[in-house]
PDB file of C-alpha atoms in Angstrom:
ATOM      1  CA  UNK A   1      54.233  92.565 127.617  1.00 70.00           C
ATOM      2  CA  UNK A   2      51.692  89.520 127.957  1.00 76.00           C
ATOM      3  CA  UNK A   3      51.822  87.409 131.001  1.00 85.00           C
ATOM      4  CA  UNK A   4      50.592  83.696 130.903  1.00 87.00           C
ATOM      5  CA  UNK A   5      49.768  82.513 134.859  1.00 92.00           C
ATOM      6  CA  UNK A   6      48.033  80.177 136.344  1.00 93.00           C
ATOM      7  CA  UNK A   7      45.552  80.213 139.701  1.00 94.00           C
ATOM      8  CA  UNK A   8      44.499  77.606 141.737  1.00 94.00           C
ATOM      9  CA  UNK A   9      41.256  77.959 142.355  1.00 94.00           C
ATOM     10  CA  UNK A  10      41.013  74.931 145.021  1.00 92.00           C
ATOM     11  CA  UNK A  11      43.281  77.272 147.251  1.00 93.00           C
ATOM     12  CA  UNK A  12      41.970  80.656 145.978  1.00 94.00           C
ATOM     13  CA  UNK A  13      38.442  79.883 145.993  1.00 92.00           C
ATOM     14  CA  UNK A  14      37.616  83.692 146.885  1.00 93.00           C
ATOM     15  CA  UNK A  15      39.738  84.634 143.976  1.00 93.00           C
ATOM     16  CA  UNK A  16      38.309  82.784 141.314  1.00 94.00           C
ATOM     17  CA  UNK A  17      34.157  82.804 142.954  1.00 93.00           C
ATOM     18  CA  UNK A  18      35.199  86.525 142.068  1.00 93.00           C
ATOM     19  CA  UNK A  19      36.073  86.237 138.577  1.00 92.00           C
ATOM     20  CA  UNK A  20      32.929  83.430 138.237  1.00 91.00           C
ATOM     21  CA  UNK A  21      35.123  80.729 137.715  1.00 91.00           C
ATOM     22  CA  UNK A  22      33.020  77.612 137.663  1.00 88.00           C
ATOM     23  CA  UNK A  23      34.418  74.876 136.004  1.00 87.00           C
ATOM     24  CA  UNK A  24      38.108  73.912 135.159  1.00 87.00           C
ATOM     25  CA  UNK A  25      40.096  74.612 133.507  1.00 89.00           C
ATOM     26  CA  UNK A  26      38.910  78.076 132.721  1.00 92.00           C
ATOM     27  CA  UNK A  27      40.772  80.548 130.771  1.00 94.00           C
ATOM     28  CA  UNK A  28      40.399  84.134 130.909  1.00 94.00           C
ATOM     29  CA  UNK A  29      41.979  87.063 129.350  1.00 93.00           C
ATOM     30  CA  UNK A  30      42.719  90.483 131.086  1.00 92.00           C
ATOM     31  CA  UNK A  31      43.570  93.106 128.727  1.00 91.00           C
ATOM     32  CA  UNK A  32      45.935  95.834 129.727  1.00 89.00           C
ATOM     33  CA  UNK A  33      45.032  97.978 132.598  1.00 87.00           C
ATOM     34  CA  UNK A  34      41.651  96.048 133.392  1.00 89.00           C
ATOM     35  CA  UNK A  35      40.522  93.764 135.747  1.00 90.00           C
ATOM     36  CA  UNK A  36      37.762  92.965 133.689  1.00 92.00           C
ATOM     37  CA  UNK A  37      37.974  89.901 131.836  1.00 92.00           C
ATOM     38  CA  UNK A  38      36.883  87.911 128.722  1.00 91.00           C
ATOM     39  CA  UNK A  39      36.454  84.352 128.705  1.00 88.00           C
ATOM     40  CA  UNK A  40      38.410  82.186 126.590  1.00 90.00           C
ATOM     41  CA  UNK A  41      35.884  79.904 124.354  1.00 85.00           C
ATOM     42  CA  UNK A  42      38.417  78.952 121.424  1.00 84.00           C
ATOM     43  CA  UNK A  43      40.218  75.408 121.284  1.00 77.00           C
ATOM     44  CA  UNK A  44      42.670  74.410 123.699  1.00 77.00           C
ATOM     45  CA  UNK A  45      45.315  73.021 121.075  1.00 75.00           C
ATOM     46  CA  UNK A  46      48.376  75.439 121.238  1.00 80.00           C
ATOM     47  CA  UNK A  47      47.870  77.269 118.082  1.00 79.00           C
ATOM     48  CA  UNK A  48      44.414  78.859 118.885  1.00 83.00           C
ATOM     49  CA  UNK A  49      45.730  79.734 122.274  1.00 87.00           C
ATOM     50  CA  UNK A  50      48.706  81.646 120.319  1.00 88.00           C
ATOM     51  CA  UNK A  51      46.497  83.213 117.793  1.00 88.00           C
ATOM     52  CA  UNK A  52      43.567  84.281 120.510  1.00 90.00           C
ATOM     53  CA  UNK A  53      46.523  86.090 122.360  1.00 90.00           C
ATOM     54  CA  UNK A  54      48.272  87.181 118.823  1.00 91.00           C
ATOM     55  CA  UNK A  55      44.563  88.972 118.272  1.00 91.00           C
ATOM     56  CA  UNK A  56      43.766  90.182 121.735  1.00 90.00           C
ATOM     57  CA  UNK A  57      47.204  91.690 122.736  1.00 89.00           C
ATOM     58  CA  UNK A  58      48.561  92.488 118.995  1.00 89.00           C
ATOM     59  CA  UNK A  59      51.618  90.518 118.804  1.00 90.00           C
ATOM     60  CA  UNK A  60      52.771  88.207 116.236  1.00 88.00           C
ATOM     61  CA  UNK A  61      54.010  84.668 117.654  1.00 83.00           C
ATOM     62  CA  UNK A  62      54.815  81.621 116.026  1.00 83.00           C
ATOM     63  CA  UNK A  63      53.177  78.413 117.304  1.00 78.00           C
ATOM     64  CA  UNK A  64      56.000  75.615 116.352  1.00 76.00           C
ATOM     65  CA  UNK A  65      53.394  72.783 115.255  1.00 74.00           C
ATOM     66  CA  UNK A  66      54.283  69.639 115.820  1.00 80.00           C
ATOM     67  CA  UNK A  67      52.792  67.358 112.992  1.00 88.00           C
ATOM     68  CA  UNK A  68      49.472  65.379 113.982  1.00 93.00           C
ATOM     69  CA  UNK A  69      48.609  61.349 113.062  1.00 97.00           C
ATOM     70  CA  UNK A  70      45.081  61.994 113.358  1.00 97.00           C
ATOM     71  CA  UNK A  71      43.390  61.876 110.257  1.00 97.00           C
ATOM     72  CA  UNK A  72      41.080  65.312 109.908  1.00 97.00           C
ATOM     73  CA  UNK A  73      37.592  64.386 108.103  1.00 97.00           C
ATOM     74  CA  UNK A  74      35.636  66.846 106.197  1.00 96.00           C
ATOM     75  CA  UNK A  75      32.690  66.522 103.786  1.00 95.00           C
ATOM     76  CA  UNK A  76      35.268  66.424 100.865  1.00 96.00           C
ATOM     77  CA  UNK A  77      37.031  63.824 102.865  1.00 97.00           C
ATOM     78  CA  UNK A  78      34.960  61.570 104.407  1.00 98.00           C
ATOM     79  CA  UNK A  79      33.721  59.262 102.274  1.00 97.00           C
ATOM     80  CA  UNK A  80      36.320  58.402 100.777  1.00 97.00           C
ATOM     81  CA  UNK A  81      39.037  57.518 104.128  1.00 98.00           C
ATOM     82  CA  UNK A  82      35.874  56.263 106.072  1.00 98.00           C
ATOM     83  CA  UNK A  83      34.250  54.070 103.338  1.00 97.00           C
ATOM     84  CA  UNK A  84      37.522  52.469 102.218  1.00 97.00           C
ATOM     85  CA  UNK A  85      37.101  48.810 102.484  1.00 94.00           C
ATOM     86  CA  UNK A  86      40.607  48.371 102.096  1.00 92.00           C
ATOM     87  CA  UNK A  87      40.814  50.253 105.236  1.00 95.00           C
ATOM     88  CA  UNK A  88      39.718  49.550 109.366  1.00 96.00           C
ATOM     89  CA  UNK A  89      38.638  53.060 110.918  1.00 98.00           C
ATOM     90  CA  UNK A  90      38.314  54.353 113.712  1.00 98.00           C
ATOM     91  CA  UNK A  91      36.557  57.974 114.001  1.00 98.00           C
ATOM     92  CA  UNK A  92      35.647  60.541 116.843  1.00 98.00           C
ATOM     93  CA  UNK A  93      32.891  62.841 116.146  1.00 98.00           C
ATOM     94  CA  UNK A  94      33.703  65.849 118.284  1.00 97.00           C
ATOM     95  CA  UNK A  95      33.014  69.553 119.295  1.00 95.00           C
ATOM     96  CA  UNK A  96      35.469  72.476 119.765  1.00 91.00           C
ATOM     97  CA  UNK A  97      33.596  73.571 122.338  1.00 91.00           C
ATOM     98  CA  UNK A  98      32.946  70.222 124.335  1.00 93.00           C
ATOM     99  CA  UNK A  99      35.196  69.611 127.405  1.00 92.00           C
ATOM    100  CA  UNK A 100      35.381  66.066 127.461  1.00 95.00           C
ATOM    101  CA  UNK A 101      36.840  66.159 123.982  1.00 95.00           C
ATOM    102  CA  UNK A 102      39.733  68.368 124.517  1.00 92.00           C
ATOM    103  CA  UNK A 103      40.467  65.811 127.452  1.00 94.00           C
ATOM    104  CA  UNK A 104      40.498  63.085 125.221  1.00 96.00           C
ATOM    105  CA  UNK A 105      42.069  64.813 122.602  1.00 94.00           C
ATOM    106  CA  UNK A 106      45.932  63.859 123.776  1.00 94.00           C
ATOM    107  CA  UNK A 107      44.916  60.543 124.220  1.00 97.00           C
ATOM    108  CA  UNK A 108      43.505  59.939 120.675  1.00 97.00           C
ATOM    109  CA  UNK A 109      46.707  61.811 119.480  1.00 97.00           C
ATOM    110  CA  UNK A 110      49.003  58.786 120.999  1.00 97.00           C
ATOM    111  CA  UNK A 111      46.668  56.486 119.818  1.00 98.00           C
ATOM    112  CA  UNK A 112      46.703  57.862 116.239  1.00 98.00           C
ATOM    113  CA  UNK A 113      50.745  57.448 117.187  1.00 97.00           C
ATOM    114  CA  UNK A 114      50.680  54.389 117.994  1.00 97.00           C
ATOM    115  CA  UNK A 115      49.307  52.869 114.787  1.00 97.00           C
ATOM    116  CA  UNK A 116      50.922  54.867 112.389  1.00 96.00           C
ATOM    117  CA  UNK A 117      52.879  52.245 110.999  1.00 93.00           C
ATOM    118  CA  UNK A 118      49.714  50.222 109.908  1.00 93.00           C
ATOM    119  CA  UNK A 119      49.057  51.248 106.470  1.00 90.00           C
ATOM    120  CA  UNK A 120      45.285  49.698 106.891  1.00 92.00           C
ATOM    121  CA  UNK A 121      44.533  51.306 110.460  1.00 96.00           C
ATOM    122  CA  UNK A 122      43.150  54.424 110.125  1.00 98.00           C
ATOM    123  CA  UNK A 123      42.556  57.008 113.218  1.00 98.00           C
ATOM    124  CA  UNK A 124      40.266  60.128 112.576  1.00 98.00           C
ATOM    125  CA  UNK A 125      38.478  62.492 113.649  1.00 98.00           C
ATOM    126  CA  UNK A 126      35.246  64.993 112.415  1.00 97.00           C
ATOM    127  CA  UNK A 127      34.065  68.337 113.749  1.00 96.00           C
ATOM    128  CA  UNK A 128      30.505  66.892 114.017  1.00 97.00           C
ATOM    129  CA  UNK A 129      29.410  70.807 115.050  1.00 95.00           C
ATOM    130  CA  UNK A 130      30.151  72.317 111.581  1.00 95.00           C
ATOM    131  CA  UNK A 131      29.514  69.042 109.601  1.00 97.00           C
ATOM    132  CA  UNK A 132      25.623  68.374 111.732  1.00 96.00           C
ATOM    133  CA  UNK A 133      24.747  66.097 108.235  1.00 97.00           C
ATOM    134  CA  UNK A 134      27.443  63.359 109.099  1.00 97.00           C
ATOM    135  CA  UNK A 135      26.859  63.384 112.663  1.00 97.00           C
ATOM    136  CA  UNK A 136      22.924  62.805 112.088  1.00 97.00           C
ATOM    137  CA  UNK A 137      23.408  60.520 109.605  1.00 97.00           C
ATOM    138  CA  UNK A 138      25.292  58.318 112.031  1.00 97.00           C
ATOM    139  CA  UNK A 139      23.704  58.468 114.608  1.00 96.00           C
ATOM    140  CA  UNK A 140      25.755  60.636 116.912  1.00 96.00           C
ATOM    141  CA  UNK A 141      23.745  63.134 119.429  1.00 92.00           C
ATOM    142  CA  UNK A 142      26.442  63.382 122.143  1.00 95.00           C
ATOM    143  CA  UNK A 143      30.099  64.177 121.902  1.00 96.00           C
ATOM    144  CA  UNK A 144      32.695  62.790 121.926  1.00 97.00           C
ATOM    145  CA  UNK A 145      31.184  59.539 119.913  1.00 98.00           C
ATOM    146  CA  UNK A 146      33.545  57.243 118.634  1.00 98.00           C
ATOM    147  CA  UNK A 147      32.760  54.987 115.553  1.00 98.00           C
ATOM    148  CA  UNK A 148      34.483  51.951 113.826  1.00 98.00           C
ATOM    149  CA  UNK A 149      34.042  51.114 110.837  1.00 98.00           C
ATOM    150  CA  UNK A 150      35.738  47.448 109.681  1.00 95.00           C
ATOM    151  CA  UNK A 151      36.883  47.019 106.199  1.00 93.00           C
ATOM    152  CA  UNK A 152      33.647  44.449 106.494  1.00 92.00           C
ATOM    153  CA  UNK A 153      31.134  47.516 108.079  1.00 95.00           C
ATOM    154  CA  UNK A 154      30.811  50.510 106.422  1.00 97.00           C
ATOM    155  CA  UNK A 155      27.796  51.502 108.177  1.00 96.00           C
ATOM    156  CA  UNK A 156      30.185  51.760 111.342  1.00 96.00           C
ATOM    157  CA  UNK A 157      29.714  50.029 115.232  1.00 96.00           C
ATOM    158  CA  UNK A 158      30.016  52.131 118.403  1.00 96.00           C
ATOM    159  CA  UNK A 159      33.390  51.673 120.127  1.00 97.00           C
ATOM    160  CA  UNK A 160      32.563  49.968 123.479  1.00 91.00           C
ATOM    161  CA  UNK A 161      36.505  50.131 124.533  1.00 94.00           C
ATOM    162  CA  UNK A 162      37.833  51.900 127.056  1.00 96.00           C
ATOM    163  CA  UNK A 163      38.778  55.485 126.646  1.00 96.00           C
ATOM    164  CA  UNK A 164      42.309  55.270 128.038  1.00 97.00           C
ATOM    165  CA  UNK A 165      45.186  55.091 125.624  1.00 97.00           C
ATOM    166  CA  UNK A 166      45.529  50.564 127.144  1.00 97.00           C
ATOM    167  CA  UNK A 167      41.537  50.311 126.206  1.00 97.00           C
ATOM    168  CA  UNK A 168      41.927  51.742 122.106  1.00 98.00           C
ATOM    169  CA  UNK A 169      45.287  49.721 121.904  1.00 97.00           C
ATOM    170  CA  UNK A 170      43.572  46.594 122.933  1.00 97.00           C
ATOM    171  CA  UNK A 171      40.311  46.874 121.051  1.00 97.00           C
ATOM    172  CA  UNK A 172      42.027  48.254 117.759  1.00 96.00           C
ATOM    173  CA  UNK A 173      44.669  45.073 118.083  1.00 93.00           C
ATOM    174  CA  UNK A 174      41.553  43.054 118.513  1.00 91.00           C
ATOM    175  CA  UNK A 175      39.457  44.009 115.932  1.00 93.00           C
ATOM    176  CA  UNK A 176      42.368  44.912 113.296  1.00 91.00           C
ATOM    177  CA  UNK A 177      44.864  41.856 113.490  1.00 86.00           C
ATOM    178  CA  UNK A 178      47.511  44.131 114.760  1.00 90.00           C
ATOM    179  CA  UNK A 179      50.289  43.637 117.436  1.00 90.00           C
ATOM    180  CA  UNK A 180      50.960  47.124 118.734  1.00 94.00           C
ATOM    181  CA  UNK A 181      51.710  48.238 122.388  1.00 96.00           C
ATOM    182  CA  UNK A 182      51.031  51.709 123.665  1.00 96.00           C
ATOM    183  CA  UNK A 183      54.659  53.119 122.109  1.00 95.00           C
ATOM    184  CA  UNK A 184      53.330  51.578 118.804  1.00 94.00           C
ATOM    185  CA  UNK A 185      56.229  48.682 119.349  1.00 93.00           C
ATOM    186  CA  UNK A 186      55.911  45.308 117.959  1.00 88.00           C
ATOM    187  CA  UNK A 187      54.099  42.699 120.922  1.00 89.00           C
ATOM    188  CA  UNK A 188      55.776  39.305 120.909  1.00 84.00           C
ATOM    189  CA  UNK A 189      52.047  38.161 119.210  1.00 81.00           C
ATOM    190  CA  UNK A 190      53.135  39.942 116.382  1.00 81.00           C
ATOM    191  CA  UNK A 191      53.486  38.033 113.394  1.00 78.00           C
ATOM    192  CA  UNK A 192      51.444  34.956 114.503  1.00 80.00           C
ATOM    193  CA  UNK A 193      48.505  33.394 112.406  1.00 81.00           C
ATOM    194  CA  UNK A 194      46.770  30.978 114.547  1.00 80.00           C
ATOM    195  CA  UNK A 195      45.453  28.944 111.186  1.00 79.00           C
ATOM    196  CA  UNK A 196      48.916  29.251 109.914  1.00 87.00           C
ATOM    197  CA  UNK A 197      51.020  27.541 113.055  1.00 86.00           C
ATOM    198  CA  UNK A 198      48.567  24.581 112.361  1.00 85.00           C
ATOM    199  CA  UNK A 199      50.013  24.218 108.909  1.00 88.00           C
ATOM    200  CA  UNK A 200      53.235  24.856 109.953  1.00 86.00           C
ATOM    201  CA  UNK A 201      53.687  21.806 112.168  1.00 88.00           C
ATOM    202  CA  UNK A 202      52.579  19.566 109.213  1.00 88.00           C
ATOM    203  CA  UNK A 203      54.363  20.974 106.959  1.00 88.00           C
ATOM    204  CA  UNK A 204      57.937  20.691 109.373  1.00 83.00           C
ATOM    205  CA  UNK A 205      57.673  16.627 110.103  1.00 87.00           C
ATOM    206  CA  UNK A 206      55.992  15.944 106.324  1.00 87.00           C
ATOM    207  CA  UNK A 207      58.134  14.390 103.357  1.00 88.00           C
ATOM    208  CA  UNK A 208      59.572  16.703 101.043  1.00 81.00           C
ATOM    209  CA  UNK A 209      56.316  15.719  98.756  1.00 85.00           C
ATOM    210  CA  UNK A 210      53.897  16.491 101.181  1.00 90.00           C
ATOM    211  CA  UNK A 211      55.109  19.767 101.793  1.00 88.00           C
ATOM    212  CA  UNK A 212      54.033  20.765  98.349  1.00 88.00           C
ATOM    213  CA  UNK A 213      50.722  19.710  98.917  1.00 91.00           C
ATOM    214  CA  UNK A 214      50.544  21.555 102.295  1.00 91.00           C
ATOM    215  CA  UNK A 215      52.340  24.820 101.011  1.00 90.00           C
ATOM    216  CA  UNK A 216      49.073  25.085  98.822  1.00 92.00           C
ATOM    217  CA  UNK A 217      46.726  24.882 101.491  1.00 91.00           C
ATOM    218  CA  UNK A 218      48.871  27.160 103.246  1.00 91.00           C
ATOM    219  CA  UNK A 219      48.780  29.524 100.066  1.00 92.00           C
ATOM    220  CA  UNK A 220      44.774  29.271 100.283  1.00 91.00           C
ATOM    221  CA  UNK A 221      44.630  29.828 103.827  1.00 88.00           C
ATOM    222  CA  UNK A 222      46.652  33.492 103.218  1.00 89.00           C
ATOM    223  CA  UNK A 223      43.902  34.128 100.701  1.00 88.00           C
ATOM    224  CA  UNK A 224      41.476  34.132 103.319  1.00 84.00           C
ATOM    225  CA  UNK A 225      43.580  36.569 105.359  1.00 82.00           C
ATOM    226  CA  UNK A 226      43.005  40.514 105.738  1.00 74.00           C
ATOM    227  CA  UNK A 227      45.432  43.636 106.764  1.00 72.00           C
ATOM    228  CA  UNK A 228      48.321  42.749 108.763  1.00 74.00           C
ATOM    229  CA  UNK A 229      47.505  38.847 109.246  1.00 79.00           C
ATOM    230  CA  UNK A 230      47.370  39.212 105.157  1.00 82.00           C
ATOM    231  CA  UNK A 231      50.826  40.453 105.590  1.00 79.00           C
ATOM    232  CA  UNK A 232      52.143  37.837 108.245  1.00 83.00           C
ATOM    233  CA  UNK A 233      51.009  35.033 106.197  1.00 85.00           C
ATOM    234  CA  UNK A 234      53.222  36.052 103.309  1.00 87.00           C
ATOM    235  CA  UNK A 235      55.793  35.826 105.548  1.00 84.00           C
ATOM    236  CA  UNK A 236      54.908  32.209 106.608  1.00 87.00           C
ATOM    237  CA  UNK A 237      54.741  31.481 102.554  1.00 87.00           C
ATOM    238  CA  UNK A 238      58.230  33.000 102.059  1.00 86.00           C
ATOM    239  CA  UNK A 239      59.215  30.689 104.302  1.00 84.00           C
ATOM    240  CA  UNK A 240      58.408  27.454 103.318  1.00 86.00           C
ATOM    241  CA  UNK A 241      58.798  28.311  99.901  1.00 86.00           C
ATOM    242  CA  UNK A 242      62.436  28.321 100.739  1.00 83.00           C
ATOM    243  CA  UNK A 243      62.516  26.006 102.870  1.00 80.00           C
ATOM    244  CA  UNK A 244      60.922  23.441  99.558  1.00 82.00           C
ATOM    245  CA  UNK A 245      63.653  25.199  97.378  1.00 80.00           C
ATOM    246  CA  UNK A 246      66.623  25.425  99.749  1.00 74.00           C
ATOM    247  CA  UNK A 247      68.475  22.893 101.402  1.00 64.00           C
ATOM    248  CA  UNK A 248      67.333  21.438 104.803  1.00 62.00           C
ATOM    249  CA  UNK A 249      69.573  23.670 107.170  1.00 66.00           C
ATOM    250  CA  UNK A 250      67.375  26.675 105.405  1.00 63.00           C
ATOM    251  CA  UNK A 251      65.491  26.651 108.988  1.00 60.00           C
ATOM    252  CA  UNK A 252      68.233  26.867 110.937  1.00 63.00           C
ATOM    253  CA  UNK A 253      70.605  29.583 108.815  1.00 67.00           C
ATOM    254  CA  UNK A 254      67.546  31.848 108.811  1.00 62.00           C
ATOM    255  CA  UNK A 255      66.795  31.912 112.644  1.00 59.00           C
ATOM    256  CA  UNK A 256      70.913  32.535 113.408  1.00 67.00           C
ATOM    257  CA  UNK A 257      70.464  35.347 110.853  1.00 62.00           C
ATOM    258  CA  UNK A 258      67.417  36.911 112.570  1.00 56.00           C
ATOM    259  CA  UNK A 259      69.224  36.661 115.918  1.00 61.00           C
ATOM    260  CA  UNK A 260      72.469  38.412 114.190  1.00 64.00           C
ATOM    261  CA  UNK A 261      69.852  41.338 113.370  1.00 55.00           C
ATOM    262  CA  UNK A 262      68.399  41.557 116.780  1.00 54.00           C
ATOM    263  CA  UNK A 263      71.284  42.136 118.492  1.00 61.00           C
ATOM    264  CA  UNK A 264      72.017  45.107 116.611  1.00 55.00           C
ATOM    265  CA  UNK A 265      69.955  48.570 115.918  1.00 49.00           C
ATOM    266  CA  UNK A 266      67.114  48.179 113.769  1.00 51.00           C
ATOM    267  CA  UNK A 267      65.416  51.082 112.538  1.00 54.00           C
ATOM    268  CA  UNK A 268      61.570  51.746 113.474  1.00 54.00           C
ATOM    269  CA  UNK A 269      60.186  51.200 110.141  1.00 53.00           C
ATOM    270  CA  UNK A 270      62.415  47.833 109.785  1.00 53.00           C
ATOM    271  CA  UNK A 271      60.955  47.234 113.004  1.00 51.00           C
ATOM    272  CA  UNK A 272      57.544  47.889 112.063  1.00 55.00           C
TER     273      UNK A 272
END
């Protein structure tokens, strides 16, 4: 029978100086009948814990995985998710073996979360250890190093954000267009196009003539527009397109039916 415990070492200090327990956490495995112990150096993630112990102590369990948001980049891979220009990404260059990546590494998992509804926010990550010729190539001599590289950069930018999940939400809503809080909700900014409101509030107290005029320039100001503010402004266009076409209560019949929808269930994805 295996036994999975825990000592701490900030009570037990003679207990773990014994063992040579330096840093934490540390992970050591006693086999059977032995009070001699090997060190743990595989990854933290549950799976390589289950398989080290599957190995050592010959049994046979079953990690349930639960599935992961994080893009994984590989040689094969990563040119052609990083180098997208269709495409804003955000990459880690990591080591297994590097502790400060294993702390970030459920942090980048919610942030990965978060955005998964944004079909042109990408989060990833690299194994910069067994691919050395990316890591050199950009630049990266420490780990973890995060890159971004903007559908308008492909040669990447070093994240200056903060490494808590509030600092990545704020500089990927920043430098994406996106409206996502830390659950990957909606903010109330979502859906608002600065350059867009402008037009708007000629457009609402114009003659029904002018508002052709102005639904052009709003159609060439959506041209201009990337990734989700690209998306937003098609929404301001369906709008005043039937708002030319329809009758003048069109404004009015469309907000009662979004308040109808609020006040019932709407699905994530609707949501999103």
């Amino acid at each position: 029978m295996e036994i999975v415990a825990a000592v701490d070492c900030d009570e037990h200090k003679k207990l773990c100086s014994k063992y040579q327990v330096s840093g934490y956490p540390t992970i050591q495995w006693f086999p059977k009948g032995s009070l001699e112990p090997k060190k743990y150096e595989g990854t933290r993630a549950a799976e390589g814990l289950a398989e080290f112990v599957n190995i050592e102590g010959g049994t046979n369990v079953k990690i349930a995985i639960i599935p992961s948001h994080v893009l994984v980049l590989t040689g094969d891979n990563f040119n052609v998710a990083v180098l997208d220009e269709t495409k804003d990404v955000l990459v880690e260059f990591y080591a297994p073996w590097c502790g400060h990546c294993k702390n970030l590494a459920p942090t980048y998992e919610k942030v990965a979360t978060a955005f998964k509804l944004e079909d042109d926010v990408v989060i990833a990550n690299l194994n910069a250890d067994k691919h050395k010729d990316l890591a050199e190539k950009y630049g990266v001599s420490g780990y973890p190093t995060l890159k971004f590289f903007p559908k308008s950069n492909k040669g990447g930018e070093d994240y200056n954000g903060g490494r808590d999940l509030d600092g990545f939400v704020k500089f990927i809503n920043e430098k994406c267009g996106t409206s996502r809080d830390e659950k990957g909700q909606l903010t109330p900014k979502a859906g608002i196009v600065e350059a867009m409101d402008n037009l708007v509030k000629e457009f609402v107290n114009s003659s029904n003539e002018e508002k052709k005029d102005i639904f052009t320039r709003m159609e060439e100001e959506v041209e201009k527009l990337n990734g989700s503010l690209a998306r937003y402004g098609k929404i301001y266009l369906r709008a005043a397109r039937n708002r030319i076409e329809k009758d003048a209560d069109y404004a009015k019949n469309e907000i009662e039916r979004l308040e109808r929808m609020l006040d019932g269930s709407i699905s994530e994805v609707k949501a999103g």
